[in-house]
Coordinates of C-alpha atoms in Angstrom, one line a residue:
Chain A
X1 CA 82.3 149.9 114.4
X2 CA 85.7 149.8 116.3
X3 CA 88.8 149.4 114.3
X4 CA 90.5 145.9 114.6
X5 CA 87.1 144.2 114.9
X6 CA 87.4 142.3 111.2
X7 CA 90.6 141.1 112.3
X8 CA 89.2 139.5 115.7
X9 CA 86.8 137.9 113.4
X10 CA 89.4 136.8 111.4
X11 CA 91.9 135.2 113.6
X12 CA 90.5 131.8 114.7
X13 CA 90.9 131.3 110.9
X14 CA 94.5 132.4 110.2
X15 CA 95.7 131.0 113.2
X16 CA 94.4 127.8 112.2
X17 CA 95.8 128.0 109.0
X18 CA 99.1 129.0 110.6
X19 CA 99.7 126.2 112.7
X20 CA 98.1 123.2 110.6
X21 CA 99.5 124.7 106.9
X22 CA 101.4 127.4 107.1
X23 CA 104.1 126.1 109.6
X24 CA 104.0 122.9 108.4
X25 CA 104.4 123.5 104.6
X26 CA 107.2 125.7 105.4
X27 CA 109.2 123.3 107.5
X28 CA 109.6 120.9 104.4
X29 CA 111.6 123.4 102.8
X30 CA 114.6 122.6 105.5
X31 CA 113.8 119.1 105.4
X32 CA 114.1 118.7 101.2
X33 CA 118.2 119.9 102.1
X34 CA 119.2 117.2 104.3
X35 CA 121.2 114.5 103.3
X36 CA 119.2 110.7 103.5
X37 CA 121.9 107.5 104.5
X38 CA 119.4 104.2 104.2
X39 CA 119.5 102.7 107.2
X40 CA 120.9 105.4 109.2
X41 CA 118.3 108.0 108.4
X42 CA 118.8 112.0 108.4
X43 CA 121.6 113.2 109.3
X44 CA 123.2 116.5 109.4
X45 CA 124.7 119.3 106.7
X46 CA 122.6 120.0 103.8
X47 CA 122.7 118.7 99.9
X48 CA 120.4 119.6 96.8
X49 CA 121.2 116.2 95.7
X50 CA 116.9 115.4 96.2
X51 CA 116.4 118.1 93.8
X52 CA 118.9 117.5 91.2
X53 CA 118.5 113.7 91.4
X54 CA 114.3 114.6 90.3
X55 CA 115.4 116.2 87.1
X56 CA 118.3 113.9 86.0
X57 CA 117.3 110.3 87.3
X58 CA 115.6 108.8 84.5
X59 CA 113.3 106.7 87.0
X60 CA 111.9 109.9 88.4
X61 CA 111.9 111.6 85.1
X62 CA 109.5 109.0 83.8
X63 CA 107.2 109.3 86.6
X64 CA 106.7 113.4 86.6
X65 CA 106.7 113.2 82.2
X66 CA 103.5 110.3 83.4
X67 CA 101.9 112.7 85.7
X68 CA 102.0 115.4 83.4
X69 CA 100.8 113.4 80.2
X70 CA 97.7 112.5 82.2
X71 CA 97.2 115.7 83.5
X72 CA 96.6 116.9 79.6
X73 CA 95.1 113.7 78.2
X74 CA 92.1 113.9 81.4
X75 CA 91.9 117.7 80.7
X76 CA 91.6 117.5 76.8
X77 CA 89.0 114.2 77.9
X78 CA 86.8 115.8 80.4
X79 CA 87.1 118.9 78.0
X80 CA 85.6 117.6 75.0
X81 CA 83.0 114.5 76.6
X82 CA 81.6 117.4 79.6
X83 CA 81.2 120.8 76.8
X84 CA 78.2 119.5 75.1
X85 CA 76.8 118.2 78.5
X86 CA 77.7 121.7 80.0
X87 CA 75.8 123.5 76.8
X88 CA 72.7 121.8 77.2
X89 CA 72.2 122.2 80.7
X90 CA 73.6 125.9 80.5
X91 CA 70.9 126.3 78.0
X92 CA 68.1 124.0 78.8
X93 CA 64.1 125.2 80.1
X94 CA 63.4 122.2 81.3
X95 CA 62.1 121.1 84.5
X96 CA 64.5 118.7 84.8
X97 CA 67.5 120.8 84.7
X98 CA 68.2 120.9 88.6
X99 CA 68.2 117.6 88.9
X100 CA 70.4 116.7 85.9
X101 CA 72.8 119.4 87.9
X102 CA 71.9 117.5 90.8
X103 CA 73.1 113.8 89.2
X104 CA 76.4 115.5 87.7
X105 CA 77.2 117.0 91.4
X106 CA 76.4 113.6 92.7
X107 CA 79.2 111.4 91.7
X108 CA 81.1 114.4 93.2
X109 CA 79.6 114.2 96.9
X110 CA 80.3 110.3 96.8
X111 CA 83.1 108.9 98.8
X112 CA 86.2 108.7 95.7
X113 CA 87.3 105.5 97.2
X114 CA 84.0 104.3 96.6
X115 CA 83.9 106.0 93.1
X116 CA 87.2 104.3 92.3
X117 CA 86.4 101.1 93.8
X118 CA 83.6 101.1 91.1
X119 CA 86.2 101.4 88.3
X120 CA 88.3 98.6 89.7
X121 CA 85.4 96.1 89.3
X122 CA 84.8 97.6 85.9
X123 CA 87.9 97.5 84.5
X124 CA 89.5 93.9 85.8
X125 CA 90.5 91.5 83.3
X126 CA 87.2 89.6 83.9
X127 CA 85.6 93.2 85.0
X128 CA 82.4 93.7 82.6
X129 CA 84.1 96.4 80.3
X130 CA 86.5 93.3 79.6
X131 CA 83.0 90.9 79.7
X132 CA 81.5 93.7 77.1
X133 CA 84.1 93.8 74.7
X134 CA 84.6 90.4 74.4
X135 CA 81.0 89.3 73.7
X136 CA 80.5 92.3 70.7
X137 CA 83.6 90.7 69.6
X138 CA 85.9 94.0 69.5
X139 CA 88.8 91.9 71.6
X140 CA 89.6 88.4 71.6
X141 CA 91.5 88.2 75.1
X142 CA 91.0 90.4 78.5
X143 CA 92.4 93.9 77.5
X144 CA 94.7 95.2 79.8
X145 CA 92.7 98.0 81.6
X146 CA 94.5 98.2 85.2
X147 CA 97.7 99.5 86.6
X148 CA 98.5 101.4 83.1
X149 CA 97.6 104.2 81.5
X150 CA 94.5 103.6 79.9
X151 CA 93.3 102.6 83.6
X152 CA 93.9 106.2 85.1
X153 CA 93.2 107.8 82.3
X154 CA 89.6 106.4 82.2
X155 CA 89.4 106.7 86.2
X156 CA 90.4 109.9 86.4
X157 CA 88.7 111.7 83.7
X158 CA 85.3 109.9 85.3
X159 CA 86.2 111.4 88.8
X160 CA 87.0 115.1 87.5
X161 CA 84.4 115.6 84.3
X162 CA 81.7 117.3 86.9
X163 CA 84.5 119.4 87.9
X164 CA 84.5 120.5 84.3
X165 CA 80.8 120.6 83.2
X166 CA 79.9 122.5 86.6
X167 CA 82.5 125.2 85.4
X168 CA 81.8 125.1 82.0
X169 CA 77.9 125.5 83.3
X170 CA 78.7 128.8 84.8
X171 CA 80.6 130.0 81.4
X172 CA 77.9 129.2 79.3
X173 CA 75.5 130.8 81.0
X174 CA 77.3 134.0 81.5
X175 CA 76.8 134.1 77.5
X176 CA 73.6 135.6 76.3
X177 CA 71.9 133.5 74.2
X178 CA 71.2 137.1 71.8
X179 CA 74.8 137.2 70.8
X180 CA 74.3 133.5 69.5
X181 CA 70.6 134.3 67.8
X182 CA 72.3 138.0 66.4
X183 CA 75.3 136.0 64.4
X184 CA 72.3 133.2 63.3
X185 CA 70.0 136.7 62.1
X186 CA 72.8 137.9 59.9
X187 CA 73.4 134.9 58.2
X188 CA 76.2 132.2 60.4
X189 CA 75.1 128.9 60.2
X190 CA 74.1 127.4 63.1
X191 CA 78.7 125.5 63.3
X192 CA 80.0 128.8 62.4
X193 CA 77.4 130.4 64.9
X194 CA 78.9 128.2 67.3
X195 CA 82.6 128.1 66.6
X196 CA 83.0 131.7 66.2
X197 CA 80.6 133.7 68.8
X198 CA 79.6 131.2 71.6
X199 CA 83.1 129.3 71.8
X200 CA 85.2 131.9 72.2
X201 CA 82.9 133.9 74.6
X202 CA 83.4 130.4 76.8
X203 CA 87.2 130.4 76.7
X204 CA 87.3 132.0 80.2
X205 CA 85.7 129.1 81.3
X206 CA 87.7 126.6 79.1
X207 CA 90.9 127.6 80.7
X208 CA 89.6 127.8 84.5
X209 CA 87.7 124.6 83.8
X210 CA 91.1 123.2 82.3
X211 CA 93.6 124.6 85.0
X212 CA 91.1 123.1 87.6
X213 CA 90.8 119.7 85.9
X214 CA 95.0 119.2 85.5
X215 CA 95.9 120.7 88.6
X216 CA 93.4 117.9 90.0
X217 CA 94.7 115.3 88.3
X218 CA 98.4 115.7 88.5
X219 CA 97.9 116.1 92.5
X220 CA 95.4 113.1 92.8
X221 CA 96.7 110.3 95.6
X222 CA 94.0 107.7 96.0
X223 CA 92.7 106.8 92.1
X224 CA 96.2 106.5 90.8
X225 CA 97.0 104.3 93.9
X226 CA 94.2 102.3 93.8
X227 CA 93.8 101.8 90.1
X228 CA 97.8 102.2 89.1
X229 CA 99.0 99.9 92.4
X230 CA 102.4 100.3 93.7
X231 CA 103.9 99.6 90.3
X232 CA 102.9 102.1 88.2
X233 CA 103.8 105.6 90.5
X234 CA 102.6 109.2 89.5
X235 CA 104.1 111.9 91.2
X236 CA 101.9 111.7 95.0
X237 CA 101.7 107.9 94.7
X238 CA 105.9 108.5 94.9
X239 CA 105.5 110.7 97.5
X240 CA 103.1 108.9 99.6
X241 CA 105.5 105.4 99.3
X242 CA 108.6 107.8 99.9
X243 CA 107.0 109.1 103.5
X244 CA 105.1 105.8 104.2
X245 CA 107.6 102.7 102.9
X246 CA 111.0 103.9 102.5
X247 CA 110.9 106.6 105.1
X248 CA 113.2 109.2 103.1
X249 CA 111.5 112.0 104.0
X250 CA 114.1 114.5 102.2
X251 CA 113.4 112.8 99.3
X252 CA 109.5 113.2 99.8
X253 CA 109.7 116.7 100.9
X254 CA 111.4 117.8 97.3
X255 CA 109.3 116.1 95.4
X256 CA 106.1 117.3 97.5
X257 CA 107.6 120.9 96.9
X258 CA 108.2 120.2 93.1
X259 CA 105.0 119.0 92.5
X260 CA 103.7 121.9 94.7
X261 CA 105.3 124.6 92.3
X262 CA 104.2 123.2 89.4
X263 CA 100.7 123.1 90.5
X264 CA 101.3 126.8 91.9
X265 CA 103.3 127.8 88.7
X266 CA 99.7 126.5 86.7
X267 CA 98.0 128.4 88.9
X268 CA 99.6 132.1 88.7
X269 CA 99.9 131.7 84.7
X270 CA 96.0 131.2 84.4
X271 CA 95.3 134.2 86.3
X272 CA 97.7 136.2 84.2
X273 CA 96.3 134.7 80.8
X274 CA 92.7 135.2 82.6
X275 CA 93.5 138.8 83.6
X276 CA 95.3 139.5 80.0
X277 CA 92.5 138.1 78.6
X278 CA 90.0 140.7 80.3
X279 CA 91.9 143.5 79.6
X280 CA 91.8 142.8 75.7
X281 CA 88.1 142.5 76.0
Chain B
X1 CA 64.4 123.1 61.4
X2 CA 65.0 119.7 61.2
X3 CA 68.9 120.0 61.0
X4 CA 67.8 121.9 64.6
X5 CA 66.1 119.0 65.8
X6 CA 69.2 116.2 64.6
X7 CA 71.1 118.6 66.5
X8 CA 69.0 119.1 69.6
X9 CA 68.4 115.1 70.0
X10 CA 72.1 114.4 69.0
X11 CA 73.0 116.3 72.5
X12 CA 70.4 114.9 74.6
X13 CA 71.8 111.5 73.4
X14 CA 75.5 112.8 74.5
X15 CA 74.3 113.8 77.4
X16 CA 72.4 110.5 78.4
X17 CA 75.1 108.8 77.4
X18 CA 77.7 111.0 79.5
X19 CA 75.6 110.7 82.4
X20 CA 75.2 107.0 82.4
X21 CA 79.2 106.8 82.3
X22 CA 78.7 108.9 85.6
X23 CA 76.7 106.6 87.4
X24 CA 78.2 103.4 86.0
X25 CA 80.7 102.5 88.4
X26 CA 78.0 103.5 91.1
X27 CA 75.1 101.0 89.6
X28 CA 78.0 98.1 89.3
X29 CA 79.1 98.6 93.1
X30 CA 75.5 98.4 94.0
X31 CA 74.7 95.4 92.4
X32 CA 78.1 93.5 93.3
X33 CA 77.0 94.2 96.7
X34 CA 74.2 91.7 96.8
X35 CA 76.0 88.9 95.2
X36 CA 76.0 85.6 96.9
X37 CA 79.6 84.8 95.7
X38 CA 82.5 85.6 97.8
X39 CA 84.6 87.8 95.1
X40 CA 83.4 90.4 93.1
X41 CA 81.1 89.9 90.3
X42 CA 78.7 91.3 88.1
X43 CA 75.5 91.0 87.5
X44 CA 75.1 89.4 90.7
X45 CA 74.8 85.9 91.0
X46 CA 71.9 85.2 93.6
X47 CA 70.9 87.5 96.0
X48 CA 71.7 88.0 99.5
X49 CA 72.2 91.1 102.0
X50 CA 74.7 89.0 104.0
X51 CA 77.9 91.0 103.1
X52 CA 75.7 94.4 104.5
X53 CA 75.3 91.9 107.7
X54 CA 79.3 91.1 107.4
X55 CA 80.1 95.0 107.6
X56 CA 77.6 95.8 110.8
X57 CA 78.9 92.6 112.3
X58 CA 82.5 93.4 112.1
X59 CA 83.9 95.6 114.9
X60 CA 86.7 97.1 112.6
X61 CA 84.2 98.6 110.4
X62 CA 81.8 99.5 113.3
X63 CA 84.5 101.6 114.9
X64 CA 85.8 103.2 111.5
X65 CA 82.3 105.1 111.1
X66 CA 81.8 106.2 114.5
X67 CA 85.5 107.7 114.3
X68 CA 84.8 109.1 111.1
X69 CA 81.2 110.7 111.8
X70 CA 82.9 112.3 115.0
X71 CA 85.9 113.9 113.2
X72 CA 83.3 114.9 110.7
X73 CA 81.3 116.7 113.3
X74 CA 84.7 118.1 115.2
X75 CA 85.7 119.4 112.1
X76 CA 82.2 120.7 110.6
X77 CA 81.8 122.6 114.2
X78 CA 85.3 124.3 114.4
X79 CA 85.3 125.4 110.5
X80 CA 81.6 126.8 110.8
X81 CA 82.8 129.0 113.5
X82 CA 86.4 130.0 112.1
X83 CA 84.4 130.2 108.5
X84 CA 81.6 132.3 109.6
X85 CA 83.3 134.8 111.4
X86 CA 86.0 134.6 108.5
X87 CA 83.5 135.8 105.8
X88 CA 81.7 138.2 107.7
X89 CA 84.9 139.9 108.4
X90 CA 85.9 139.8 104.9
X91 CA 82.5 140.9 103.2
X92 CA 81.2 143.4 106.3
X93 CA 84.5 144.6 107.8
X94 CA 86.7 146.8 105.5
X95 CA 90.1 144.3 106.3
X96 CA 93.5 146.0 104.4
X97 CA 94.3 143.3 101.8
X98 CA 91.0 141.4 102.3
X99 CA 91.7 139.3 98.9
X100 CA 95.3 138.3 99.8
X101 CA 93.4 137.0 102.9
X102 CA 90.9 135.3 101.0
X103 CA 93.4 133.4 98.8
X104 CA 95.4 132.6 101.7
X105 CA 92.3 131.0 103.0
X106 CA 91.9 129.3 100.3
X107 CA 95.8 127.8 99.4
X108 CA 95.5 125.0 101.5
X109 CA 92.4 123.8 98.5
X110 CA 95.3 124.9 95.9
X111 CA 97.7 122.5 97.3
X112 CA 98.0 118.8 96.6
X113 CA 96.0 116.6 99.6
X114 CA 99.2 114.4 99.7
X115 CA 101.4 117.1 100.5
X116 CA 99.2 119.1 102.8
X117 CA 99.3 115.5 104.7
X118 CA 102.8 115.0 104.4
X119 CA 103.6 118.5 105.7
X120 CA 101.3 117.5 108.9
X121 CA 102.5 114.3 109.4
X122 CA 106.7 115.6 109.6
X123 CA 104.9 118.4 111.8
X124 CA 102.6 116.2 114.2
X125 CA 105.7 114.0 114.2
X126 CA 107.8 116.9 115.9
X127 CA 104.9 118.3 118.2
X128 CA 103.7 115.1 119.6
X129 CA 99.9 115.7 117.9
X130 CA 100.4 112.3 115.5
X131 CA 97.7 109.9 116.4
X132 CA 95.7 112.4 118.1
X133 CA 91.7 113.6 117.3
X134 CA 92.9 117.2 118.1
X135 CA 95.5 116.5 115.2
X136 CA 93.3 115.0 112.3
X137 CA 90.3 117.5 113.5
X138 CA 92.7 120.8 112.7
X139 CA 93.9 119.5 110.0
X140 CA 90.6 118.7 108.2
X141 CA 89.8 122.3 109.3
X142 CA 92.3 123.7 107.3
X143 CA 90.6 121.6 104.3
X144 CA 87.0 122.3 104.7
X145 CA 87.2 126.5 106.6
X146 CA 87.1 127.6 102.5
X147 CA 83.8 126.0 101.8
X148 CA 82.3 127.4 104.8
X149 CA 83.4 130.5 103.6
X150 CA 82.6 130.4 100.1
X151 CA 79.4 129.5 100.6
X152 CA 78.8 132.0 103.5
X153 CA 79.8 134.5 101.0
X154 CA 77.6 133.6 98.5
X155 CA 74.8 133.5 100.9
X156 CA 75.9 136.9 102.8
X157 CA 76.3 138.6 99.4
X158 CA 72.8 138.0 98.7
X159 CA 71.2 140.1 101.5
X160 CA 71.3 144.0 102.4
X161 CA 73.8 145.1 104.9
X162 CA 71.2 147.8 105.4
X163 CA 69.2 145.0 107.9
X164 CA 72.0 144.4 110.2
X165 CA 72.5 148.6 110.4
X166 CA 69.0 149.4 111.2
X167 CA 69.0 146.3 113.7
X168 CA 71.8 148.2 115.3
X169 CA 70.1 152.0 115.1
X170 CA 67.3 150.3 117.1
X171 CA 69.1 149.5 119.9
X172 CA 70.6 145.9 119.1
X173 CA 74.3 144.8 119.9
X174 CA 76.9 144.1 117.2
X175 CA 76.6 140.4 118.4
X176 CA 72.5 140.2 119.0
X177 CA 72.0 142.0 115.9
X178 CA 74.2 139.4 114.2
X179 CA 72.5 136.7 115.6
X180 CA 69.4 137.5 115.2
X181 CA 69.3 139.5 111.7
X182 CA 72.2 138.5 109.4
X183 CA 72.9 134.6 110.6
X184 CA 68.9 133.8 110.0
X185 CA 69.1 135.7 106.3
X186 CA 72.3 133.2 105.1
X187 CA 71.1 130.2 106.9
X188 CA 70.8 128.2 103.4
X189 CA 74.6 129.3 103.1
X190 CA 75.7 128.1 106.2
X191 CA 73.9 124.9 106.0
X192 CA 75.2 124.6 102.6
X193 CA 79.1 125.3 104.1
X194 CA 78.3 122.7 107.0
X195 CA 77.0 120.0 104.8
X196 CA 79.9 120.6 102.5
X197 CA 82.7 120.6 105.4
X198 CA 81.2 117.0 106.5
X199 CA 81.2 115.3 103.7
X200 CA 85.0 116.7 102.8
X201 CA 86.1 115.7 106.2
X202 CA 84.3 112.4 106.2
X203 CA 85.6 111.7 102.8
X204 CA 89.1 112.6 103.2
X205 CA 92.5 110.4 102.4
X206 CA 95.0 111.9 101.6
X207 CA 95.5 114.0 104.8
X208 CA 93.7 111.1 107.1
X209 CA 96.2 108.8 105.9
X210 CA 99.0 110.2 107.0
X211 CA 98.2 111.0 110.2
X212 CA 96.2 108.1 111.5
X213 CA 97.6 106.6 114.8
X214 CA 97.9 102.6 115.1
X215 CA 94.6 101.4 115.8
X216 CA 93.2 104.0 114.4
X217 CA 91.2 104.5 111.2
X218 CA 88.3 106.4 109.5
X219 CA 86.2 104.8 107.2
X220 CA 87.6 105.6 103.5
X221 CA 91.1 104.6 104.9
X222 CA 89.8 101.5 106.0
X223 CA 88.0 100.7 102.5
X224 CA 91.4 101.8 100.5
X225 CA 93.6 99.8 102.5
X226 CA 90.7 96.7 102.2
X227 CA 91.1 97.1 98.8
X228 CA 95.1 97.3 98.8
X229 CA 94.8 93.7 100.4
X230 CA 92.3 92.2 97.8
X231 CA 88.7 93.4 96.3
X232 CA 85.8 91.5 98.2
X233 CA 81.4 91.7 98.4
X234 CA 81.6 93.5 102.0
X235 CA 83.7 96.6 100.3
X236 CA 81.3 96.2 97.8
X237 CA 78.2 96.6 100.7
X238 CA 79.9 99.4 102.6
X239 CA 80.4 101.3 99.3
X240 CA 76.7 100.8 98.8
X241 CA 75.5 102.4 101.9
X242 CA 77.4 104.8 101.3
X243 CA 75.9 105.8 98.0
X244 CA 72.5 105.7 99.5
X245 CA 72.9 108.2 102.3
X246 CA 74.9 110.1 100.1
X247 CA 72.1 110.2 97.7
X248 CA 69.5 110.5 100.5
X249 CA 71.4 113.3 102.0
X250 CA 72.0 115.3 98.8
X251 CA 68.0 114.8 97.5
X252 CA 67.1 116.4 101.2
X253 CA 69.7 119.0 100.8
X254 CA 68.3 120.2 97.6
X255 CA 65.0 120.4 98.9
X256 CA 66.0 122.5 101.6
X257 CA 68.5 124.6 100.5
X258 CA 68.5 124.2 96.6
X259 CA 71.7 122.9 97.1
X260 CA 73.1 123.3 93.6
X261 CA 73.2 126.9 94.0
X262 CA 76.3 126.4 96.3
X263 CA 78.2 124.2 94.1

């Protein structure tokens, strides 16, 4: 085998990912320190004013404390709805069990404009969870289910829960089922059973599962968009208007690279916990 | 026993129930789709396949799916190539700092879509790519390379590197033993990593978006900006074929491959 030759192999790759990430990414650093004049555009020198004006204007306060709420409230959501859904098919004989994987990947394979199109016929003030509610008689008027939170919350935990049962899967199943049957043998009830031997052995996968799920979900462009409008902004929807519509690409540039380094800053401190985690056990 | 049995029925109940909340939206697209009114409604009222008619018919949409099956394929061809040769180096070849590689492979997944699009489209801007297929088909490269190579990996991992040596100890080239030993043994992986990198490219927005030229645009694109301007039975129709071959595709896929292993 001559020396050099995994490189070779490995250089279409890294050269790609120089020159359509690398490069790129980079040169927003430079472009986040130049000064914006409406009208006139960028112009010359260099100011931190994008950055400091994230973390004292209220207005863009209000938008990162939004996409950080719904970052936890989808992860706690597709937490606690996927778990049992996870369980059973971690645990299940039956025949049927690659297919029910198969219907949980599904929603994931299909288009999520067309996933999120679904919710905005669902959720319209005549849409039929509106229609539903009204005829059992739980509302009186057409709930407001669009362009708020409840809207994105409900999208968005329906576009990432397979995300979190198909991790969760893997965790669960990395658990032998003796561990479970030893605690039941020496007398845990079946909760106890549960809550003290078969959760915590699936931690690793509740914090991986939950990483994944918020990192998703505070870096998500087209449900918020479609199902928040231009109105109500999370973090990329901001981003994509301050590129697209107002053209103040400083502007855009911090905000890309704060959201960037709070996803990355999620990222590092899960593989620490992970990694302290490992080490204990 | 029968506090088992509440239990195990109380889950198969959840999990009915979560999986009906999965395919919801999907069943209320399909059926809006054949309504005979002009705006959205459901259950349908009547039935007709005239707004399936509508999209075929309309040139717009027509030209959004061919340009986004051929970026699709573009993109599929050059990340199976960068991808392959990516994992085999990293699992075969003894590479100093192999995982820093691997995660650097990976970052551009890490990253938020809108700002890997952004960062392209000040980029493109500067080096006259914006508008281009050259453009759009690297950039969706970057996107889609890491599930060619995780599920390469997963798929090379799986056999003996013991086949390729002996392949070699009787007489075969580095290359002809690779082609014909190893690439064979982790074809489900590479079908797997090529089904994967389509449907990510064809699906894509948040990179797309950005660096679509004027006149150009792939098929989500169009359907989220259709929907920006007002919700109608043709988005409704184009959705809907869109389930179905992504359904179709999927069912053959786990025939073939047992797809869900790669997910």
């Amino acid at each position: 085998m001559k020396p050099g030759s995994g490189w070779r192999l490995l250089a279409p790759a890294l050269l790609l990912l120089l020159i359509a990430f690398v490069v790129p990414v980079g040169m927003m650093v430079p472009t986040s320190l130049r000064p914006y004049v409406p009208l006139v555009g960028i112009t010359g020198g260099f100011t931190a004013r994008h950055y400091t004006r994230l973390v004292t204007d209220s207005y863009y306060l209000e938008i990162i404390g939004r996409t950080l709420a719904l970052g936890l409230t989808v992860t706690c959501a597709t937490l606690v709805i996927g778990y049992p859904v996870a369980f059973f098919l971690a645990r299940t004989r039956s025949r049927g069990r690659n297919w029910l994987t198969i219907l949980v990947v599904f929603p994931l394979m299909l288009n999520l404009v067309v996933r999120t199109f679904g919710w905005i016929a669902l959720l319209a003030q005549n849409g039929l969870v509106n229609q539903a509610l009204q005829a059992l008689g739980v509302v009186d008027g057409p709930v407001k289910l669009l362009f708020n939170f409840a809207g994105l919350l409900i999208g968005l935990t329906h576009i990432f829960l397979p995300f979190m049962v198909l991790v969760l899967i893997g965790a669960i199943q990395n658990i032998p089922r003796d561990v479970e049957d030893a605690a039941r043998v020496l007398g845990a009830s079946w909760g106890s059973a549960f809550l003290r031997v078969t959760l915590p052995l699936s931690a690793p996968g509740i914090l991986s599962g939950s990483i994944l799920v918020f990192v998703l979900t505070i870096s998500a462009l087209v449900t918020p968009r479609l199902l928040g409008g231009p109105t109500y902004q999370v973090m990329s929807t901001l981003i994509y208007d301050e590129f697209l519509s107002r053209l103040n690409w400083p502007a855009g540039s911090a905000q890309s690279l704060l959201l960037t380094a709070m996803v990355l800053a999620l990222v590092y401190l899960s593989g620490r916990l992970a990694r302290r985690a490992g080490a204990r056990a | 026993m029968t506090a088992a049995r509440v239990r195990a029925w109380l889950l198969r109940g959840w999990v009915a129930l979560v999986m009906g909340f999965l395919m919801l939206p999907v069943v209320v697209i399909a059926l809006a789709s054949f309504s005979r009114t002009s705006y959205l409604t459901v259950p349908p009222r009547g039935l007709t396949l005239r707004w399936f008619a509508a999209v075929l018919g309309d040139p717009e949409y027509v030209h959004a799916i061919v340009f986004s099956v051929v970026l699709a394929l573009v993109a599929t061809i050059g990340s199976l190539g960068a991808g392959v040769a990516a994992s085999f180096a990293l699992l075969r070849r003894r590479v100093a700092g192999g995982a820093g590689v691997a995660a650097l492979l990976n970052a551009p997944l890490v990253f938020p879509g809108v700002v890997v699009g952004v960062a392209l489209l000040q980029f493109y801007a500067m080096v006259h790519l914006n508008g281009t297929l050259a453009g759009l088909a690297l950039a969706h490269m970057v996107i889609t390379v890491p599930y060619v190579v995780r599920a390469v990996t997963a798929s090379l991992q799986g056999i003996d590197p013991e086949l390729e040596h002996a392949a070699r100890v009787l007489g075969a080239s580095g290359p002809v033993a690779f082609f014909t030993v190893t690439l064979p043994l982790i074809r489900p992986g590479v079908a797997a990593g090529a089904l994967f990198s389509f449907i990510v490219s064809f699906d894509n927005v948040p990179v797309s978006i950005f660096l679509l030229g004027a006149g150009q645009t792939t098929l989500p694109v169009k359907i989220f900006t259709a929907i920006e301007y007002g919700v109608d039975p043709s988005i409704a129709a184009v959705s809907t074929m869109l389930i179905v071959l992504t359904g179709v595709g999927l069912a053959v896929a786990e025939r073939w491959i047992g797809f869900h292993r790669f997910v």
